[in-house]
Amino acid sequence: MVSGLREDGSPAYAVPTSLKVVVAGGLGAGKSTLVGSVSEITPLHTEEVYTTKDPRSGVRRSSTVTMDFGWLTFDEDLVLYLFSAPGQEGLWPLWDEVALGALGAIVLADTDRLHECFAAIDYFEQRGTPFLIAVNPFFGRQLFDLQTVRAALALRPGVPVVQCDVRDPRAGRELLVTLIEHVRTHTLAQAAV
């Protein structure tokens, strides 16, 4: 072998496939927490702290001002790059930059504030980006079941709606596997048209 090549000229090592995933949702929905819980590196966070208390818990909440970045290696040939999109309406123009080249997206939903998901759902639907809804049960409670969430968000058939405690790394990884499977199904369906 010379310079990492086999005798037939092929690489002597696997070159990993890298895929980009966007995590979106309303302000304080758990985007930074999800990226932080699954990332194998210390994520790059840019945050601004709320000056008000969360009415449910009485604790201060933080919110991403620009974005978060992390990554997760599934095996030696698949790496997911995770980018969170800003939740503040004034920063939505940045979504085009964050979402450029994304494989798919996760829209985090807080059942107390489902209306905050509509901007992200509209954004990904308009661009044809496969996405799923992940209901983040804050403080161990969830106001609505998943079917009620699906109906309230008026989702198209086939868009997965799952529950995920974004603080749990295992649940976060399972969520990413669900997204990859959904993207695969979506891509195969588009190719058949």
PDB file of N, CA, C and O in Angstrom, residues 87-118:
ATOM      1  N   GLY A  87     -34.603  29.720  17.825  1.00  0.00           N
ATOM      2  CA  GLY A  87     -36.038  29.729  18.065  1.00  0.00           C
ATOM      3  C   GLY A  87     -36.675  31.098  17.991  1.00  0.00           C
ATOM      4  O   GLY A  87     -37.877  31.213  17.803  1.00  0.00           O
ATOM      5  N   GLN A  88     -35.881  32.151  18.120  1.00  0.00           N
ATOM      6  CA  GLN A  88     -36.441  33.500  18.122  1.00  0.00           C
ATOM      7  C   GLN A  88     -36.877  33.901  16.716  1.00  0.00           C
ATOM      8  O   GLN A  88     -36.126  33.740  15.752  1.00  0.00           O
ATOM      9  N   GLU A  89     -38.065  34.458  16.612  1.00  0.00           N
ATOM     10  CA  GLU A  89     -38.615  34.847  15.309  1.00  0.00           C
ATOM     11  C   GLU A  89     -37.682  35.798  14.563  1.00  0.00           C
ATOM     12  O   GLU A  89     -37.510  35.693  13.355  1.00  0.00           O
ATOM     13  N   GLY A  90     -37.053  36.708  15.260  1.00  0.00           N
ATOM     14  CA  GLY A  90     -36.168  37.665  14.617  1.00  0.00           C
ATOM     15  C   GLY A  90     -34.940  37.033  13.983  1.00  0.00           C
ATOM     16  O   GLY A  90     -34.285  37.648  13.146  1.00  0.00           O
ATOM     17  N   LEU A  91     -34.617  35.804  14.377  1.00  0.00           N
ATOM     18  CA  LEU A  91     -33.444  35.118  13.829  1.00  0.00           C
ATOM     19  C   LEU A  91     -33.804  34.033  12.809  1.00  0.00           C
ATOM     20  O   LEU A  91     -32.934  33.328  12.334  1.00  0.00           O
ATOM     21  N   TRP A  92     -35.075  33.901  12.444  1.00  0.00           N
ATOM     22  CA  TRP A  92     -35.479  32.891  11.468  1.00  0.00           C
ATOM     23  C   TRP A  92     -34.771  33.027  10.127  1.00  0.00           C
ATOM     24  O   TRP A  92     -34.536  32.019   9.457  1.00  0.00           O
ATOM     25  N   PRO A  93     -34.380  34.237   9.691  1.00  0.00           N
ATOM     26  CA  PRO A  93     -33.646  34.320   8.422  1.00  0.00           C
ATOM     27  C   PRO A  93     -32.344  33.485   8.419  1.00  0.00           C
ATOM     28  O   PRO A  93     -31.855  33.109   7.361  1.00  0.00           O
ATOM     29  N   LEU A  94     -31.797  33.187   9.588  1.00  0.00           N
ATOM     30  CA  LEU A  94     -30.589  32.366   9.660  1.00  0.00           C
ATOM     31  C   LEU A  94     -30.858  30.897   9.331  1.00  0.00           C
ATOM     32  O   LEU A  94     -29.930  30.140   9.080  1.00  0.00           O
ATOM     33  N   TRP A  95     -32.123  30.483   9.342  1.00  0.00           N
ATOM     34  CA  TRP A  95     -32.452  29.080   9.100  1.00  0.00           C
ATOM     35  C   TRP A  95     -31.943  28.606   7.745  1.00  0.00           C
ATOM     36  O   TRP A  95     -31.526  27.459   7.608  1.00  0.00           O
ATOM     37  N   ASP A  96     -31.975  29.474   6.729  1.00  0.00           N
ATOM     38  CA  ASP A  96     -31.483  29.063   5.409  1.00  0.00           C
ATOM     39  C   ASP A  96     -30.026  28.627   5.480  1.00  0.00           C
ATOM     40  O   ASP A  96     -29.631  27.660   4.831  1.00  0.00           O
ATOM     41  N   GLU A  97     -29.229  29.339   6.245  1.00  0.00           N
ATOM     42  CA  GLU A  97     -27.812  28.977   6.389  1.00  0.00           C
ATOM     43  C   GLU A  97     -27.649  27.695   7.202  1.00  0.00           C
ATOM     44  O   GLU A  97     -26.864  26.826   6.861  1.00  0.00           O
ATOM     45  N   VAL A  98     -28.399  27.587   8.293  1.00  0.00           N
ATOM     46  CA  VAL A  98     -28.290  26.414   9.158  1.00  0.00           C
ATOM     47  C   VAL A  98     -28.768  25.159   8.435  1.00  0.00           C
ATOM     48  O   VAL A  98     -28.176  24.098   8.558  1.00  0.00           O
ATOM     49  N   ALA A  99     -29.846  25.269   7.656  1.00  0.00           N
ATOM     50  CA  ALA A  99     -30.463  24.104   7.027  1.00  0.00           C
ATOM     51  C   ALA A  99     -29.852  23.724   5.678  1.00  0.00           C
ATOM     52  O   ALA A  99     -30.171  22.654   5.149  1.00  0.00           O
ATOM     53  N   LEU A 100     -28.970  24.553   5.137  1.00  0.00           N
ATOM     54  CA  LEU A 100     -28.383  24.278   3.830  1.00  0.00           C
ATOM     55  C   LEU A 100     -27.713  22.896   3.816  1.00  0.00           C
ATOM     56  O   LEU A 100     -26.832  22.615   4.625  1.00  0.00           O
ATOM     57  N   GLY A 101     -28.158  22.017   2.939  1.00  0.00           N
ATOM     58  CA  GLY A 101     -27.565  20.693   2.797  1.00  0.00           C
ATOM     59  C   GLY A 101     -28.002  19.675   3.834  1.00  0.00           C
ATOM     60  O   GLY A 101     -27.419  18.594   3.935  1.00  0.00           O
ATOM     61  N   ALA A 102     -29.047  19.983   4.593  1.00  0.00           N
ATOM     62  CA  ALA A 102     -29.485  19.062   5.653  1.00  0.00           C
ATOM     63  C   ALA A 102     -30.167  17.828   5.075  1.00  0.00           C
ATOM     64  O   ALA A 102     -30.969  17.917   4.150  1.00  0.00           O
ATOM     65  N   LEU A 103     -29.870  16.686   5.663  1.00  0.00           N
ATOM     66  CA  LEU A 103     -30.512  15.410   5.332  1.00  0.00           C
ATOM     67  C   LEU A 103     -31.967  15.437   5.786  1.00  0.00           C
ATOM     68  O   LEU A 103     -32.871  15.004   5.086  1.00  0.00           O
ATOM     69  N   GLY A 104     -32.198  15.919   6.994  1.00  0.00           N
ATOM     70  CA  GLY A 104     -33.530  15.946   7.573  1.00  0.00           C
ATOM     71  C   GLY A 104     -33.523  16.821   8.804  1.00  0.00           C
ATOM     72  O   GLY A 104     -32.506  17.415   9.151  1.00  0.00           O
ATOM     73  N   ALA A 105     -34.689  16.861   9.460  1.00  0.00           N
ATOM     74  CA  ALA A 105     -34.824  17.756  10.613  1.00  0.00           C
ATOM     75  C   ALA A 105     -35.681  17.130  11.697  1.00  0.00           C
ATOM     76  O   ALA A 105     -36.534  16.289  11.428  1.00  0.00           O
ATOM     77  N   ILE A 106     -35.422  17.583  12.897  1.00  0.00           N
ATOM     78  CA  ILE A 106     -36.222  17.236  14.064  1.00  0.00           C
ATOM     79  C   ILE A 106     -36.864  18.533  14.541  1.00  0.00           C
ATOM     80  O   ILE A 106     -36.165  19.526  14.744  1.00  0.00           O
ATOM     81  N   VAL A 107     -38.187  18.525  14.689  1.00  0.00           N
ATOM     82  CA  VAL A 107     -38.888  19.675  15.236  1.00  0.00           C
ATOM     83  C   VAL A 107     -39.319  19.288  16.648  1.00  0.00           C
ATOM     84  O   VAL A 107     -40.124  18.379  16.838  1.00  0.00           O
ATOM     85  N   LEU A 108     -38.742  19.957  17.643  1.00  0.00           N
ATOM     86  CA  LEU A 108     -39.082  19.684  19.035  1.00  0.00           C
ATOM     87  C   LEU A 108     -40.347  20.436  19.420  1.00  0.00           C
ATOM     88  O   LEU A 108     -40.508  21.608  19.081  1.00  0.00           O
ATOM     89  N   ALA A 109     -41.227  19.723  20.129  1.00  0.00           N
ATOM     90  CA  ALA A 109     -42.500  20.301  20.529  1.00  0.00           C
ATOM     91  C   ALA A 109     -42.660  20.236  22.039  1.00  0.00           C
ATOM     92  O   ALA A 109     -42.413  19.200  22.649  1.00  0.00           O
ATOM     93  N   ASP A 110     -43.080  21.343  22.612  1.00  0.00           N
ATOM     94  CA  ASP A 110     -43.485  21.429  24.005  1.00  0.00           C
ATOM     95  C   ASP A 110     -45.006  21.511  23.958  1.00  0.00           C
ATOM     96  O   ASP A 110     -45.564  22.419  23.335  1.00  0.00           O
ATOM     97  N   THR A 111     -45.714  20.567  24.579  1.00  0.00           N
ATOM     98  CA  THR A 111     -47.175  20.536  24.454  1.00  0.00           C
ATOM     99  C   THR A 111     -47.850  21.743  25.104  1.00  0.00           C
ATOM    100  O   THR A 111     -49.012  22.000  24.833  1.00  0.00           O
ATOM    101  N   ASP A 112     -47.140  22.483  25.940  1.00  0.00           N
ATOM    102  CA  ASP A 112     -47.686  23.744  26.472  1.00  0.00           C
ATOM    103  C   ASP A 112     -47.713  24.831  25.399  1.00  0.00           C
ATOM    104  O   ASP A 112     -48.465  25.793  25.517  1.00  0.00           O
ATOM    105  N   ARG A 113     -46.845  24.692  24.389  1.00  0.00           N
ATOM    106  CA  ARG A 113     -46.687  25.753  23.390  1.00  0.00           C
ATOM    107  C   ARG A 113     -46.571  25.152  21.986  1.00  0.00           C
ATOM    108  O   ARG A 113     -45.629  25.428  21.253  1.00  0.00           O
ATOM    109  N   LEU A 114     -47.544  24.321  21.611  1.00  0.00           N
ATOM    110  CA  LEU A 114     -47.490  23.669  20.297  1.00  0.00           C
ATOM    111  C   LEU A 114     -47.455  24.668  19.149  1.00  0.00           C
ATOM    112  O   LEU A 114     -46.833  24.405  18.123  1.00  0.00           O
ATOM    113  N   HIS A 115     -48.100  25.800  19.315  1.00  0.00           N
ATOM    114  CA  HIS A 115     -48.143  26.798  18.249  1.00  0.00           C
ATOM    115  C   HIS A 115     -46.747  27.242  17.812  1.00  0.00           C
ATOM    116  O   HIS A 115     -46.561  27.697  16.684  1.00  0.00           O
ATOM    117  N   GLU A 116     -45.766  27.080  18.678  1.00  0.00           N
ATOM    118  CA  GLU A 116     -44.413  27.500  18.326  1.00  0.00           C
ATOM    119  C   GLU A 116     -43.743  26.555  17.328  1.00  0.00           C
ATOM    120  O   GLU A 116     -42.663  26.859  16.832  1.00  0.00           O
ATOM    121  N   CYS A 117     -44.364  25.439  17.010  1.00  0.00           N
ATOM    122  CA  CYS A 117     -43.812  24.488  16.033  1.00  0.00           C
ATOM    123  C   CYS A 117     -44.162  24.848  14.596  1.00  0.00           C
ATOM    124  O   CYS A 117     -43.518  24.377  13.668  1.00  0.00           O
ATOM    125  N   PHE A 118     -45.215  25.639  14.408  1.00  0.00           N
ATOM    126  CA  PHE A 118     -45.715  25.873  13.059  1.00  0.00           C
ATOM    127  C   PHE A 118     -44.681  26.484  12.119  1.00  0.00           C
ATOM    128  O   PHE A 118     -44.607  26.111  10.950  1.00  0.00           O
TER     129      PHE A 118
END
